XYZ file of C-alpha atoms in Angstrom:
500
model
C -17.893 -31.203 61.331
C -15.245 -28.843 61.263
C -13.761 -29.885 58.239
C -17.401 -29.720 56.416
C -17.191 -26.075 57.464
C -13.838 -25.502 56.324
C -14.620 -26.958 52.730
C -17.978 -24.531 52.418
C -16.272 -21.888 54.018
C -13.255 -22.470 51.121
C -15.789 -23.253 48.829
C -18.009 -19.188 49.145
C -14.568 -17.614 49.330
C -14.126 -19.098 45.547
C -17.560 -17.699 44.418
C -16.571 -14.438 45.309
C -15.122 -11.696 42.760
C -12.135 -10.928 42.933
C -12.482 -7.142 43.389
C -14.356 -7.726 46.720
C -11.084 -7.821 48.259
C -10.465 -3.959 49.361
C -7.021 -4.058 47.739
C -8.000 -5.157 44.240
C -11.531 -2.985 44.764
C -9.376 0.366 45.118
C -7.566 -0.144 42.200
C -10.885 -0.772 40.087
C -12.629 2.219 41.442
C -9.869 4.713 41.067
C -9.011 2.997 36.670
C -12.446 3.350 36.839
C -12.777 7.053 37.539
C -9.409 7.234 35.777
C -10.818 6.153 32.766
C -14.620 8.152 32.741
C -12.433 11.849 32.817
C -10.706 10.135 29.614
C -13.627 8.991 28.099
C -15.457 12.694 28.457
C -13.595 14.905 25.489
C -13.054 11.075 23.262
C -16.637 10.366 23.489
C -17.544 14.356 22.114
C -14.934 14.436 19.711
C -16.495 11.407 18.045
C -19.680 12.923 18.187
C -18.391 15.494 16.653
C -17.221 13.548 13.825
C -20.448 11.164 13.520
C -22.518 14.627 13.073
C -24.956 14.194 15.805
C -24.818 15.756 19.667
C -22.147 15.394 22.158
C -24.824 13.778 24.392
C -25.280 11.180 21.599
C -21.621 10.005 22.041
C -21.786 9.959 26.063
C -25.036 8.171 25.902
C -23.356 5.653 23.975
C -19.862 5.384 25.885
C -22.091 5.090 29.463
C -23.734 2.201 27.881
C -21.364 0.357 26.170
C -19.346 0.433 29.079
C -21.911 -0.618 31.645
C -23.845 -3.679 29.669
C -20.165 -4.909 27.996
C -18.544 -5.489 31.851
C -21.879 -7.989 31.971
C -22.023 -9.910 28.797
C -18.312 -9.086 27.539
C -16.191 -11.926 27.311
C -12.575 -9.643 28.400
C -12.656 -8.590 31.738
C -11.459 -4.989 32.344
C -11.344 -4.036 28.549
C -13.391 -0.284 27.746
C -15.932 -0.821 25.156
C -17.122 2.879 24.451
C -17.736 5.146 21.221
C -15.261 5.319 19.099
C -13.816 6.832 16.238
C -13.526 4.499 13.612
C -17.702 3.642 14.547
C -18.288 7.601 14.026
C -16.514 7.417 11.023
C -19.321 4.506 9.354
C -22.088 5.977 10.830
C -21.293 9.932 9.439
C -22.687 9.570 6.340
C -25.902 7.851 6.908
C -26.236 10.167 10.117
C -25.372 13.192 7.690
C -27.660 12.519 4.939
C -30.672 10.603 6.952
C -30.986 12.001 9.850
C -30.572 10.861 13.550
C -33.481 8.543 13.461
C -31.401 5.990 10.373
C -28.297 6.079 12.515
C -29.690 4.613 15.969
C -31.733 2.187 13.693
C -27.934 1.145 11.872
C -26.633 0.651 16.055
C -29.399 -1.553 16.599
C -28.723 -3.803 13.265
C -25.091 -3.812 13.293
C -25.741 -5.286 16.819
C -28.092 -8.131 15.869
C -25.234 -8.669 12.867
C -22.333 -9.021 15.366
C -24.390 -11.178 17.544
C -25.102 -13.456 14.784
C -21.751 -13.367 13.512
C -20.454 -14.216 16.703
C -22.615 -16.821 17.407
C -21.406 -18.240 13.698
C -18.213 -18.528 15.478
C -16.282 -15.444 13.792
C -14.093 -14.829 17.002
C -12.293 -18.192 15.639
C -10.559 -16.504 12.916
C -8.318 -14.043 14.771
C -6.229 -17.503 14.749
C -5.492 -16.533 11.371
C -3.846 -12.881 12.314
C 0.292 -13.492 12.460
C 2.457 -12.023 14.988
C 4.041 -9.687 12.616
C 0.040 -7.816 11.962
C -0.508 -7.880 15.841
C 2.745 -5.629 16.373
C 1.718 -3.399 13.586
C -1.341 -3.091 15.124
C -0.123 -1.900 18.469
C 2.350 0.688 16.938
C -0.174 2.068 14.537
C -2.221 2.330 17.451
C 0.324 3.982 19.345
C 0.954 6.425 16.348
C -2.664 7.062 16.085
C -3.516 8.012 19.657
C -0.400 10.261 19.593
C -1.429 12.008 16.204
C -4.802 12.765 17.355
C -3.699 14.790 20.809
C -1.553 16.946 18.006
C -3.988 19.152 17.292
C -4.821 19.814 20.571
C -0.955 21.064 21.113
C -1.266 23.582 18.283
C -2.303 27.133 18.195
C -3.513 27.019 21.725
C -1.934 29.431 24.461
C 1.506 29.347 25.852
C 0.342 28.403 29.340
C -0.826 24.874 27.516
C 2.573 23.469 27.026
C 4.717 23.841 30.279
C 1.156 22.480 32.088
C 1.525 19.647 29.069
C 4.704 19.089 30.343
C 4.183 18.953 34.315
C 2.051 16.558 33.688
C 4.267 14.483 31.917
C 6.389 14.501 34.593
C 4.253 13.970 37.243
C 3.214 11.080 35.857
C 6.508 9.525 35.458
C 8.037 10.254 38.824
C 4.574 9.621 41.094
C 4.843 6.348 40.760
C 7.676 6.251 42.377
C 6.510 7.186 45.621
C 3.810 5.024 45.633
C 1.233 3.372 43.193
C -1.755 3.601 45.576
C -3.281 6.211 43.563
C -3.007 6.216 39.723
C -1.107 8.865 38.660
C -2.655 10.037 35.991
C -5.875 10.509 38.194
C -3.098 12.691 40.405
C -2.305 14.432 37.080
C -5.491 15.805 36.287
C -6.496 16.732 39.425
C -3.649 18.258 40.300
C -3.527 20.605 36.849
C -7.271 21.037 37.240
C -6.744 22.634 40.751
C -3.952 24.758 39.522
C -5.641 26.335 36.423
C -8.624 26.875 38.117
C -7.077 28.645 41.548
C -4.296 30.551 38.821
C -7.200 31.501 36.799
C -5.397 30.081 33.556
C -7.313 30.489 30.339
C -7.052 27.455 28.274
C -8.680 24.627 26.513
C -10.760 22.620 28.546
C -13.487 19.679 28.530
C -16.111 22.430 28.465
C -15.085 24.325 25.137
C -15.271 20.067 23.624
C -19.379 20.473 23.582
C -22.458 20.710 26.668
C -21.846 17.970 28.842
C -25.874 16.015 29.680
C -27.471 17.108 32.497
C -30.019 14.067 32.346
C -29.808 10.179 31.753
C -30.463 8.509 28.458
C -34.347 7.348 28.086
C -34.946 3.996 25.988
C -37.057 4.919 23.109
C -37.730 3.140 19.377
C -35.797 4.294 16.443
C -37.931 7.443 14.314
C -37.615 5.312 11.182
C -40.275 3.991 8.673
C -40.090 -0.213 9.525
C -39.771 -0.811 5.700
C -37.729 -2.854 3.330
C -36.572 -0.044 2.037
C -35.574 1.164 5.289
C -33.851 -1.670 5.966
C -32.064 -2.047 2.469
C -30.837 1.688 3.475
C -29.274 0.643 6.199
C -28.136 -2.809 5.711
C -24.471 -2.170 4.218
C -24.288 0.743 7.125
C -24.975 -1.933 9.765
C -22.370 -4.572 7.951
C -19.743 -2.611 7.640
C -20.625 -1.099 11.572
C -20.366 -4.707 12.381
C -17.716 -6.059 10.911
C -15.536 -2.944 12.072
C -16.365 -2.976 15.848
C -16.013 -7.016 15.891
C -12.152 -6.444 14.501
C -11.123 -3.791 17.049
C -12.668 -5.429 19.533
C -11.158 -9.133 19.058
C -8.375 -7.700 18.386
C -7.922 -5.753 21.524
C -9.294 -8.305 23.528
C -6.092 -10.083 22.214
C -3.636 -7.184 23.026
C -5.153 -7.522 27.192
C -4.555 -11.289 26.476
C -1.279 -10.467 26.085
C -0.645 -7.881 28.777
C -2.260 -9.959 31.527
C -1.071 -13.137 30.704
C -5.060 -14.373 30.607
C -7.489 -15.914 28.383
C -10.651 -13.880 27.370
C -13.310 -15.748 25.774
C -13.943 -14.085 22.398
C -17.098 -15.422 21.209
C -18.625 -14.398 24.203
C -17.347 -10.684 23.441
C -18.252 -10.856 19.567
C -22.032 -11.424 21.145
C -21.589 -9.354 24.119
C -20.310 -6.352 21.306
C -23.290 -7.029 19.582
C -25.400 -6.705 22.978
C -24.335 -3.533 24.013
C -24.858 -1.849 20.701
C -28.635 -2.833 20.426
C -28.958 -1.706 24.340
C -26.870 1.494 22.839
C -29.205 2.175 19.973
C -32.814 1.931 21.610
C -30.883 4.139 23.998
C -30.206 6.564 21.820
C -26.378 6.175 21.370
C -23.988 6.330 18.319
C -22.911 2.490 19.147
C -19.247 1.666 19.467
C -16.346 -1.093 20.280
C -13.690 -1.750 22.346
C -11.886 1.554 22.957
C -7.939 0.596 22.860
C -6.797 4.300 24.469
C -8.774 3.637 27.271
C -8.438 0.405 27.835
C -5.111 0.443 27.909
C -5.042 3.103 30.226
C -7.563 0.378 32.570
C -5.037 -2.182 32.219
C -1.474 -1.454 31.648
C -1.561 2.244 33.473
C -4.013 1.670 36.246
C -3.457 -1.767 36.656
C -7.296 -2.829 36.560
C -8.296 -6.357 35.785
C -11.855 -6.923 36.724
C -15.135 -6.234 35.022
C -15.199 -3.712 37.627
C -13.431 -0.909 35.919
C -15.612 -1.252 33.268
C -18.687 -0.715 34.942
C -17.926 2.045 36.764
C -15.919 3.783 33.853
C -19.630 3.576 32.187
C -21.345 4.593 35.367
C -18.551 7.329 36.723
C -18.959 8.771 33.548
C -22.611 9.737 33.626
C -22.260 10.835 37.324
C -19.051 13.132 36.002
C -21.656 14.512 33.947
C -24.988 14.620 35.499
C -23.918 15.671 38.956
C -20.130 17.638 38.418
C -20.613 18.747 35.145
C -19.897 22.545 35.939
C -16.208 20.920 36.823
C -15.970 17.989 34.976
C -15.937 21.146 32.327
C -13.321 22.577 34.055
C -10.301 19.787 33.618
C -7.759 21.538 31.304
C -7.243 19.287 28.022
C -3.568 19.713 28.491
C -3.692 17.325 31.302
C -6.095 14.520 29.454
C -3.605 15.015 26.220
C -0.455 14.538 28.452
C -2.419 11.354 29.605
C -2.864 9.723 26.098
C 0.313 10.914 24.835
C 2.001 8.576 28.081
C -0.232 5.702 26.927
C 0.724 5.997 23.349
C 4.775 5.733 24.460
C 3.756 2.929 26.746
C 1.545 0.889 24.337
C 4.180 1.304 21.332
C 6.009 -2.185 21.345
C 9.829 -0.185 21.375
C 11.973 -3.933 21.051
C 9.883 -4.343 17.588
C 12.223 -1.573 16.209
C 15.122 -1.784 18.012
C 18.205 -2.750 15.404
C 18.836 -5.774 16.946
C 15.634 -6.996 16.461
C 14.974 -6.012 12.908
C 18.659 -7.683 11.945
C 17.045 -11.343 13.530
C 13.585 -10.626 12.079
C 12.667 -12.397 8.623
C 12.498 -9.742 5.799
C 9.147 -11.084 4.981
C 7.414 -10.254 8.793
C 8.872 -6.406 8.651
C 7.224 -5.896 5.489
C 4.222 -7.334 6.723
C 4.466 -4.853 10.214
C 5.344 -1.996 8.178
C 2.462 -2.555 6.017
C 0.262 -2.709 8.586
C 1.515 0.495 10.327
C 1.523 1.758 6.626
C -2.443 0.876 6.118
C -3.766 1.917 9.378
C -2.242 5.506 9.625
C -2.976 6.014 6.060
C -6.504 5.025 6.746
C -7.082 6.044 10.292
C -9.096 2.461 10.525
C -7.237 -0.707 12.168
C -9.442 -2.653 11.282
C -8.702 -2.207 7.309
C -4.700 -2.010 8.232
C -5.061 -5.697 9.799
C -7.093 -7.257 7.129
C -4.314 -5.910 4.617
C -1.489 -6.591 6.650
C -3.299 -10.723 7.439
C -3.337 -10.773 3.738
C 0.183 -9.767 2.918
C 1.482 -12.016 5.778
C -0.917 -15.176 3.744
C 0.761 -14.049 -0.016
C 4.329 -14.274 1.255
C 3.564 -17.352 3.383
C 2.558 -18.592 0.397
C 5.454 -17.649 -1.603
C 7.981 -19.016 0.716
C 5.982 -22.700 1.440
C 5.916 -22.654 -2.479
C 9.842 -22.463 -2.823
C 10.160 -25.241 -0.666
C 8.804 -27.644 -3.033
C 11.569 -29.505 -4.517
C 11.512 -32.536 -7.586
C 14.212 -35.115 -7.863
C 14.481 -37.818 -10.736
C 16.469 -40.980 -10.931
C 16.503 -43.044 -13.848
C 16.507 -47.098 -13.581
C 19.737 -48.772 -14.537
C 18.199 -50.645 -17.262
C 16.557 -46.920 -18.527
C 12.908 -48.242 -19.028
C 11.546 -46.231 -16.080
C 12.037 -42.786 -14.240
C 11.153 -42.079 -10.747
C 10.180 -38.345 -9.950
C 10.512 -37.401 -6.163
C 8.235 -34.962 -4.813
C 9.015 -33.258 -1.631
C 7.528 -30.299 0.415
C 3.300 -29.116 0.683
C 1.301 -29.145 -2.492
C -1.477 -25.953 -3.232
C -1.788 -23.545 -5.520
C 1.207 -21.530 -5.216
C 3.834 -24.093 -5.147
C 1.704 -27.026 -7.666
C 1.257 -24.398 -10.851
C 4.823 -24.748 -11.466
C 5.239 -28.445 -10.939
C 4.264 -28.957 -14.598
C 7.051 -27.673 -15.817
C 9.535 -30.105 -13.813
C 9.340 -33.199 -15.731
C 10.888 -34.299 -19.103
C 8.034 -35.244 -21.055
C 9.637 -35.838 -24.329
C 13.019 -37.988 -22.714
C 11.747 -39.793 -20.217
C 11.023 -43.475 -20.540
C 7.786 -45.493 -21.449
C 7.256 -45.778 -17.489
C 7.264 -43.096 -15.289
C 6.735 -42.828 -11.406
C 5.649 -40.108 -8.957
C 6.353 -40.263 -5.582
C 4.728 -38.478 -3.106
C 6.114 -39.562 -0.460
C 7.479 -36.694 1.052
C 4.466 -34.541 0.038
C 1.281 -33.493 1.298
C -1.843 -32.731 -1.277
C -3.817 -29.831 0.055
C -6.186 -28.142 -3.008
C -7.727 -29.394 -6.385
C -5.031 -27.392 -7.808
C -2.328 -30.041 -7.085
C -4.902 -32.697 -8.686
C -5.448 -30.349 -11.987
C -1.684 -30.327 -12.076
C -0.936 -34.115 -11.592
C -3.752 -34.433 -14.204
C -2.568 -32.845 -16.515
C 1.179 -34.301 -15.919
C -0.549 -37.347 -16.642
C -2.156 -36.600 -19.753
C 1.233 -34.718 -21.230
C 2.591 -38.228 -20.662
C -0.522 -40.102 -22.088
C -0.238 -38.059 -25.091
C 3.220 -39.370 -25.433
C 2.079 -43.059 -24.991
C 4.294 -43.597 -21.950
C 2.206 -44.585 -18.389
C 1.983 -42.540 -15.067
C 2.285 -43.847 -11.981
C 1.630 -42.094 -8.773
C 3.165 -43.658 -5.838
C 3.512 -42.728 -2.259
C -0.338 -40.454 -1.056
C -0.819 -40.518 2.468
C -4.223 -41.090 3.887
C -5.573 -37.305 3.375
C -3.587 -36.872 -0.171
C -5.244 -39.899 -1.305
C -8.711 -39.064 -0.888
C -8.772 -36.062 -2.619
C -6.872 -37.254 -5.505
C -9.462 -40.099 -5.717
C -12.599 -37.883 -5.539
C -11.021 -35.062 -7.944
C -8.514 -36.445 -10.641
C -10.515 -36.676 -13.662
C -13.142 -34.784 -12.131
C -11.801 -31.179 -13.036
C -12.932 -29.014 -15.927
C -10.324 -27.582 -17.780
C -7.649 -29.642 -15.503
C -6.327 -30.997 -18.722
C-alpha cells in the first residue's frame, strides 16, 4: 500500500508546473513585472510608428503576451508588438484607416496558422550558423541604436542617472540575484527623480497610458472581395514577417537554455494570438527579442509564467498605477536595453582569434547579415539574404569539389572518365567541358562511382555528353549510379527539352 502511494504521490508531483515551486515562482513574477515596465514605452513607440493610438499598441502587447504563454510552443519567450509589425501595418493603417489594419491582424493570423500547420517551422533547418550569429549582433546593434535617440538633446540630469543605472545593474548582482536588478534599477531611479524633483523624459511624455481594458469587437470593414484583395498582401507579408522573428527567436532561447521549443506549435500559436489581438483591437505582433531576452538571459525566467504575467502586469501597470507607471524616468528603461544589447551581442564571434579559424565564406555570410538587417531595420529580410548568400557559396564550394580523372586502356580502344564529388547544377554545367570529344577512342566510359546525382541538371549534362560523343560515332557508357542516381537518370535522360 505504501508503495502505491508513493508512486501517485511521485506521479502528481510530475503533473505539476514547474513554477509552483516558490523558488522558480519568484523569479517568474519579478521577469514578469521586469519585463511589463519594458514593454510600456516599446509598445507606444510602435504605435507611434504604425499611426494609430498608444492604447492600440498596449492592447496588443497585453494580448499577445497573455494567449502566446497558452498556445506558444517556447516557454518564457515575450510575444508583444513590435516594430518591424508596425512597420507593415503603417501604410495600410495610414491610408485606410484603423478599421483595414485590425482586419490585416486578424488575416495575417489565420495565414500564420495555416502556414504553420503546412509545416513552415521545418525550414529554419535551412538557416546556417553563420546567419544565426548575424542575427543576434544585428539585433544587438539594433536595440542599442534605437535607445540613441533617447540619449540626445535631452537634459544633463539624463546621463549621470543613465549611468547609475548602468552600474547598478552590474554590481547588484553581486550581492545577491534574489531580485532582478534591473527591476532594482528602475525603481530605484524612479524614487530618486521623483523625491529630487528631476525634470526629465519619462514613460508619460511616450503617449496616455489606458485607463480601461480592451473590449472584443468586429473589424469596421466592408466583408468584400475587394476588401479582402486590399488587404491580402498586408496580411502576407504581416505573416510571413512575425513567423521569421518569431522562429527565429524561439531558436536563440533554444540556445540559451539548452531546451527544445516546439516550433510548429508557436508558428500556430503566433497566428492565435494575432486573431485574439485583432478582434481585440490590437496592432498584432511577434516574438519581441529585447524583451525576451531580458525574461531569459537577465531575469533568468523559464516558464510560460513570465509571459503571462508580463501580458497581465502590463495592463495592471496601466489601468491601476498609471499616474506612476508615467513617472519611471526613460533613462533607467534605456540603461536597461542598452545592458541587454551588450549581453545579447555574441562578443567571441568577433574576437581575432575567432575570425583567423573562421572560413572566409561564413564571415561574409555574418557580415552580410548584420549588413542587411541594420540597413533595413527588418531581421527578418537580413536572414532571408544572409540564408541565401550562405546557399550560393555552399554551392560554389560543393561545386569545386567535383573532380574528373581519365585513363586510357593499354590497347587505346577505350577511355574511362572518373567522376568524383556531388552532382547539381552548380558543379554539373561545367562537366561538359571535361572530356576530349574529338581524341578519345570509339568507346568511352563514365564512372560514377564516386558520385552522387542530385538534379535534372546533371542528366541534361550527361545527355548531352552523350550525344557530343554520338555525333562523333563513338559509344557512351555510364558505369557506376548508385540506387538514388540511377533512378533519376532512368526517368529523365532523354526526357529533357533542350538537354541536347
Amino acid at each position: 500500500m505504501s508503495s502505491l502511494v508513493t508512486q501517485v504521490s511521485a506521479r502528481l508531483r510530475g503533473t505539476r508546473p514547474s513554477w509552483s515551486s516558490p523558488k522558480v515562482a519568484r523569479t517568474e513574477i519579478l521577469a514578469g513585472l521586469v519585463v511589463a515596465l519594458a514593454l510600456i514605452p516599446e509598445a507606444i513607440s510602435f504605435s507611434v510608428i504604425a499611426g494609430v493610438d498608444p492604447s492600440v499598441g498596449l492592447f496588443a502587447s497585453f494580448t499577445m503576451a497573455v494567449v502566446i504563454s497558452i498556445v506558444g510552443g517556447r516557454p518564457a519567450m515575450i510575444s508583444a508588438a513590435t516594430g518591424a509589425i508596425a512597420l507593415v501595418v503603417a501604410p495600410l493603417a495610414r491610408e485606410h484607416g484603423f478599421g483595414y489594419l485590425v482586419a490585416t491582424v486578424v488575416l495575417g493570423g489565420l495565414f500564420q496558422i495555416v502556414l504553420g500547420s503546412l509545416g513552415v517551422a521545418k525550414l529554419m533547418r535551412f538557416v546556417p550558423r553563420s546567419v544565426m550569429v548575424g542575427f543576434v549582433n544585428a539585433l544587438a546593434i539594433l536595440i542599442f541604436l534605437a535607445q540613441v535617440p533617447e540619449l540626445i538633446d535631452v537634459p544633463w540630469p539624463v546621463y549621470p542617472l543613465f549611468a547609475g543605472g548602468l552600474v547598478l545593474m552590474v554590481l547588484f548582482p553581486k550581492l545577491t540575484k534574489v531580485i532582478p536588478a534591473p527591476l532594482v534599477s528602475i525603481v530605484a531611479l524612479t524614487a530618486l527623480t521623483i523625491a529630487a524633483g528631476i525634470a526629465i523624459p519619462t514613460v508619460g511624455d511616450k503617449g496616455t497610458l489606458p485607463s480601461s481594458l480592451p473590449t472584443p469587437g468586429m473589424p469596421d470593414v466592408p466583408f468584400t472581395f475587394a476588401t479582402l484583395g486590399l488587404i491580402a498582401p498586408y496580411a502576407l507579408a504581416f505573416a510571413l514577417v512575425g513567423l521569421m522573428e518569431s522562429l527565429m527567436t524561439a531558436k536563440l532561447v533554444d540556445d540559451i537554455t539548452d531546451t527544445r521549443s516546439n516550433k510548429t506549435r508557436e508558428a500556430i500559436g503566433q497566428g492565435v494570438a494575432n486573431v485574439v489581438t485583432g478582434f481585440f483591437g490590437g496592432m498584432g505582433g511577434c516574438a519581441m527579442i529585447g524583451q525576451t531576452m531580458i525574461n531569459v538571459k537577465t531575469s533568468g525566467a523559464r516558464t510560460r509564467l513570465s509571459t503571462f504575467l508580463a501580458g497581465t502586469f502590463l495592463m495592471v501597470l496601466c489601468v491601476v498605477f498609471g499616474p506612476l507607471v508615467s513617472r519611471i524616468p526613460m533613462a533607467a528603461l534605456v540603461a536597461v536595453m542598452v545592458l541587454v544589447a551588450f549581453g545579447t551581442f555574441d562578443w567571441h564571434s568577433v574576437a581575432p582569434a575567432t575570425l583567423k579559424r573562421m572560413p572566409a565564406g561564413e564571415i561574409i555570410v555574418m557580415v552580410v547579415t548584420v549588413g542587411v538587417v541594420v540597413a533595413t531595420d527588418n531581421l527578418a529580410i537580413g536572414v532571408v539574404v544572409g540564408s541565401i548568400v550562405a546557399m550560393v557559396i555552399f554551392a560554389r564550394r560543393v561545386a569545386r569539389l567535383v573532380d574528373v580523372t581519365s585513363a586510357l586502356d593499354p590497347d587505346g580502344t577505350q577511355v574511362v572518365y572518373a567522376v568524383t564529388g556531388e552532382l547539381f547544377f552548380a558543379s554539373s554545367n561545367d562537366l561538359v567541358h571535361r572530356f576530349d570529344y574529338a581524341h578519345d577512342p570509339a568507346r568511352v566510359v563514365i564512372d560514377l562511382t564516386d558520385a552522387h546525382i542530385w538534379d535534372a541538371s546533371t542528366v541534361a549534362a550527361l545527355d548531352a555528353i552523350t550525344a557530343k560523343y554520338e555525333a562523333r560515332d563513338k559509344t557512351v557508357e555510364i558505369v557506376g549510379l548508385n540506387r538514388h542516381s540511377a533512378r533519376m537518370h532512368e526517368k529523365l535522360s532523354g526526357e529533357l527539352v533542350g538537354g541536347h
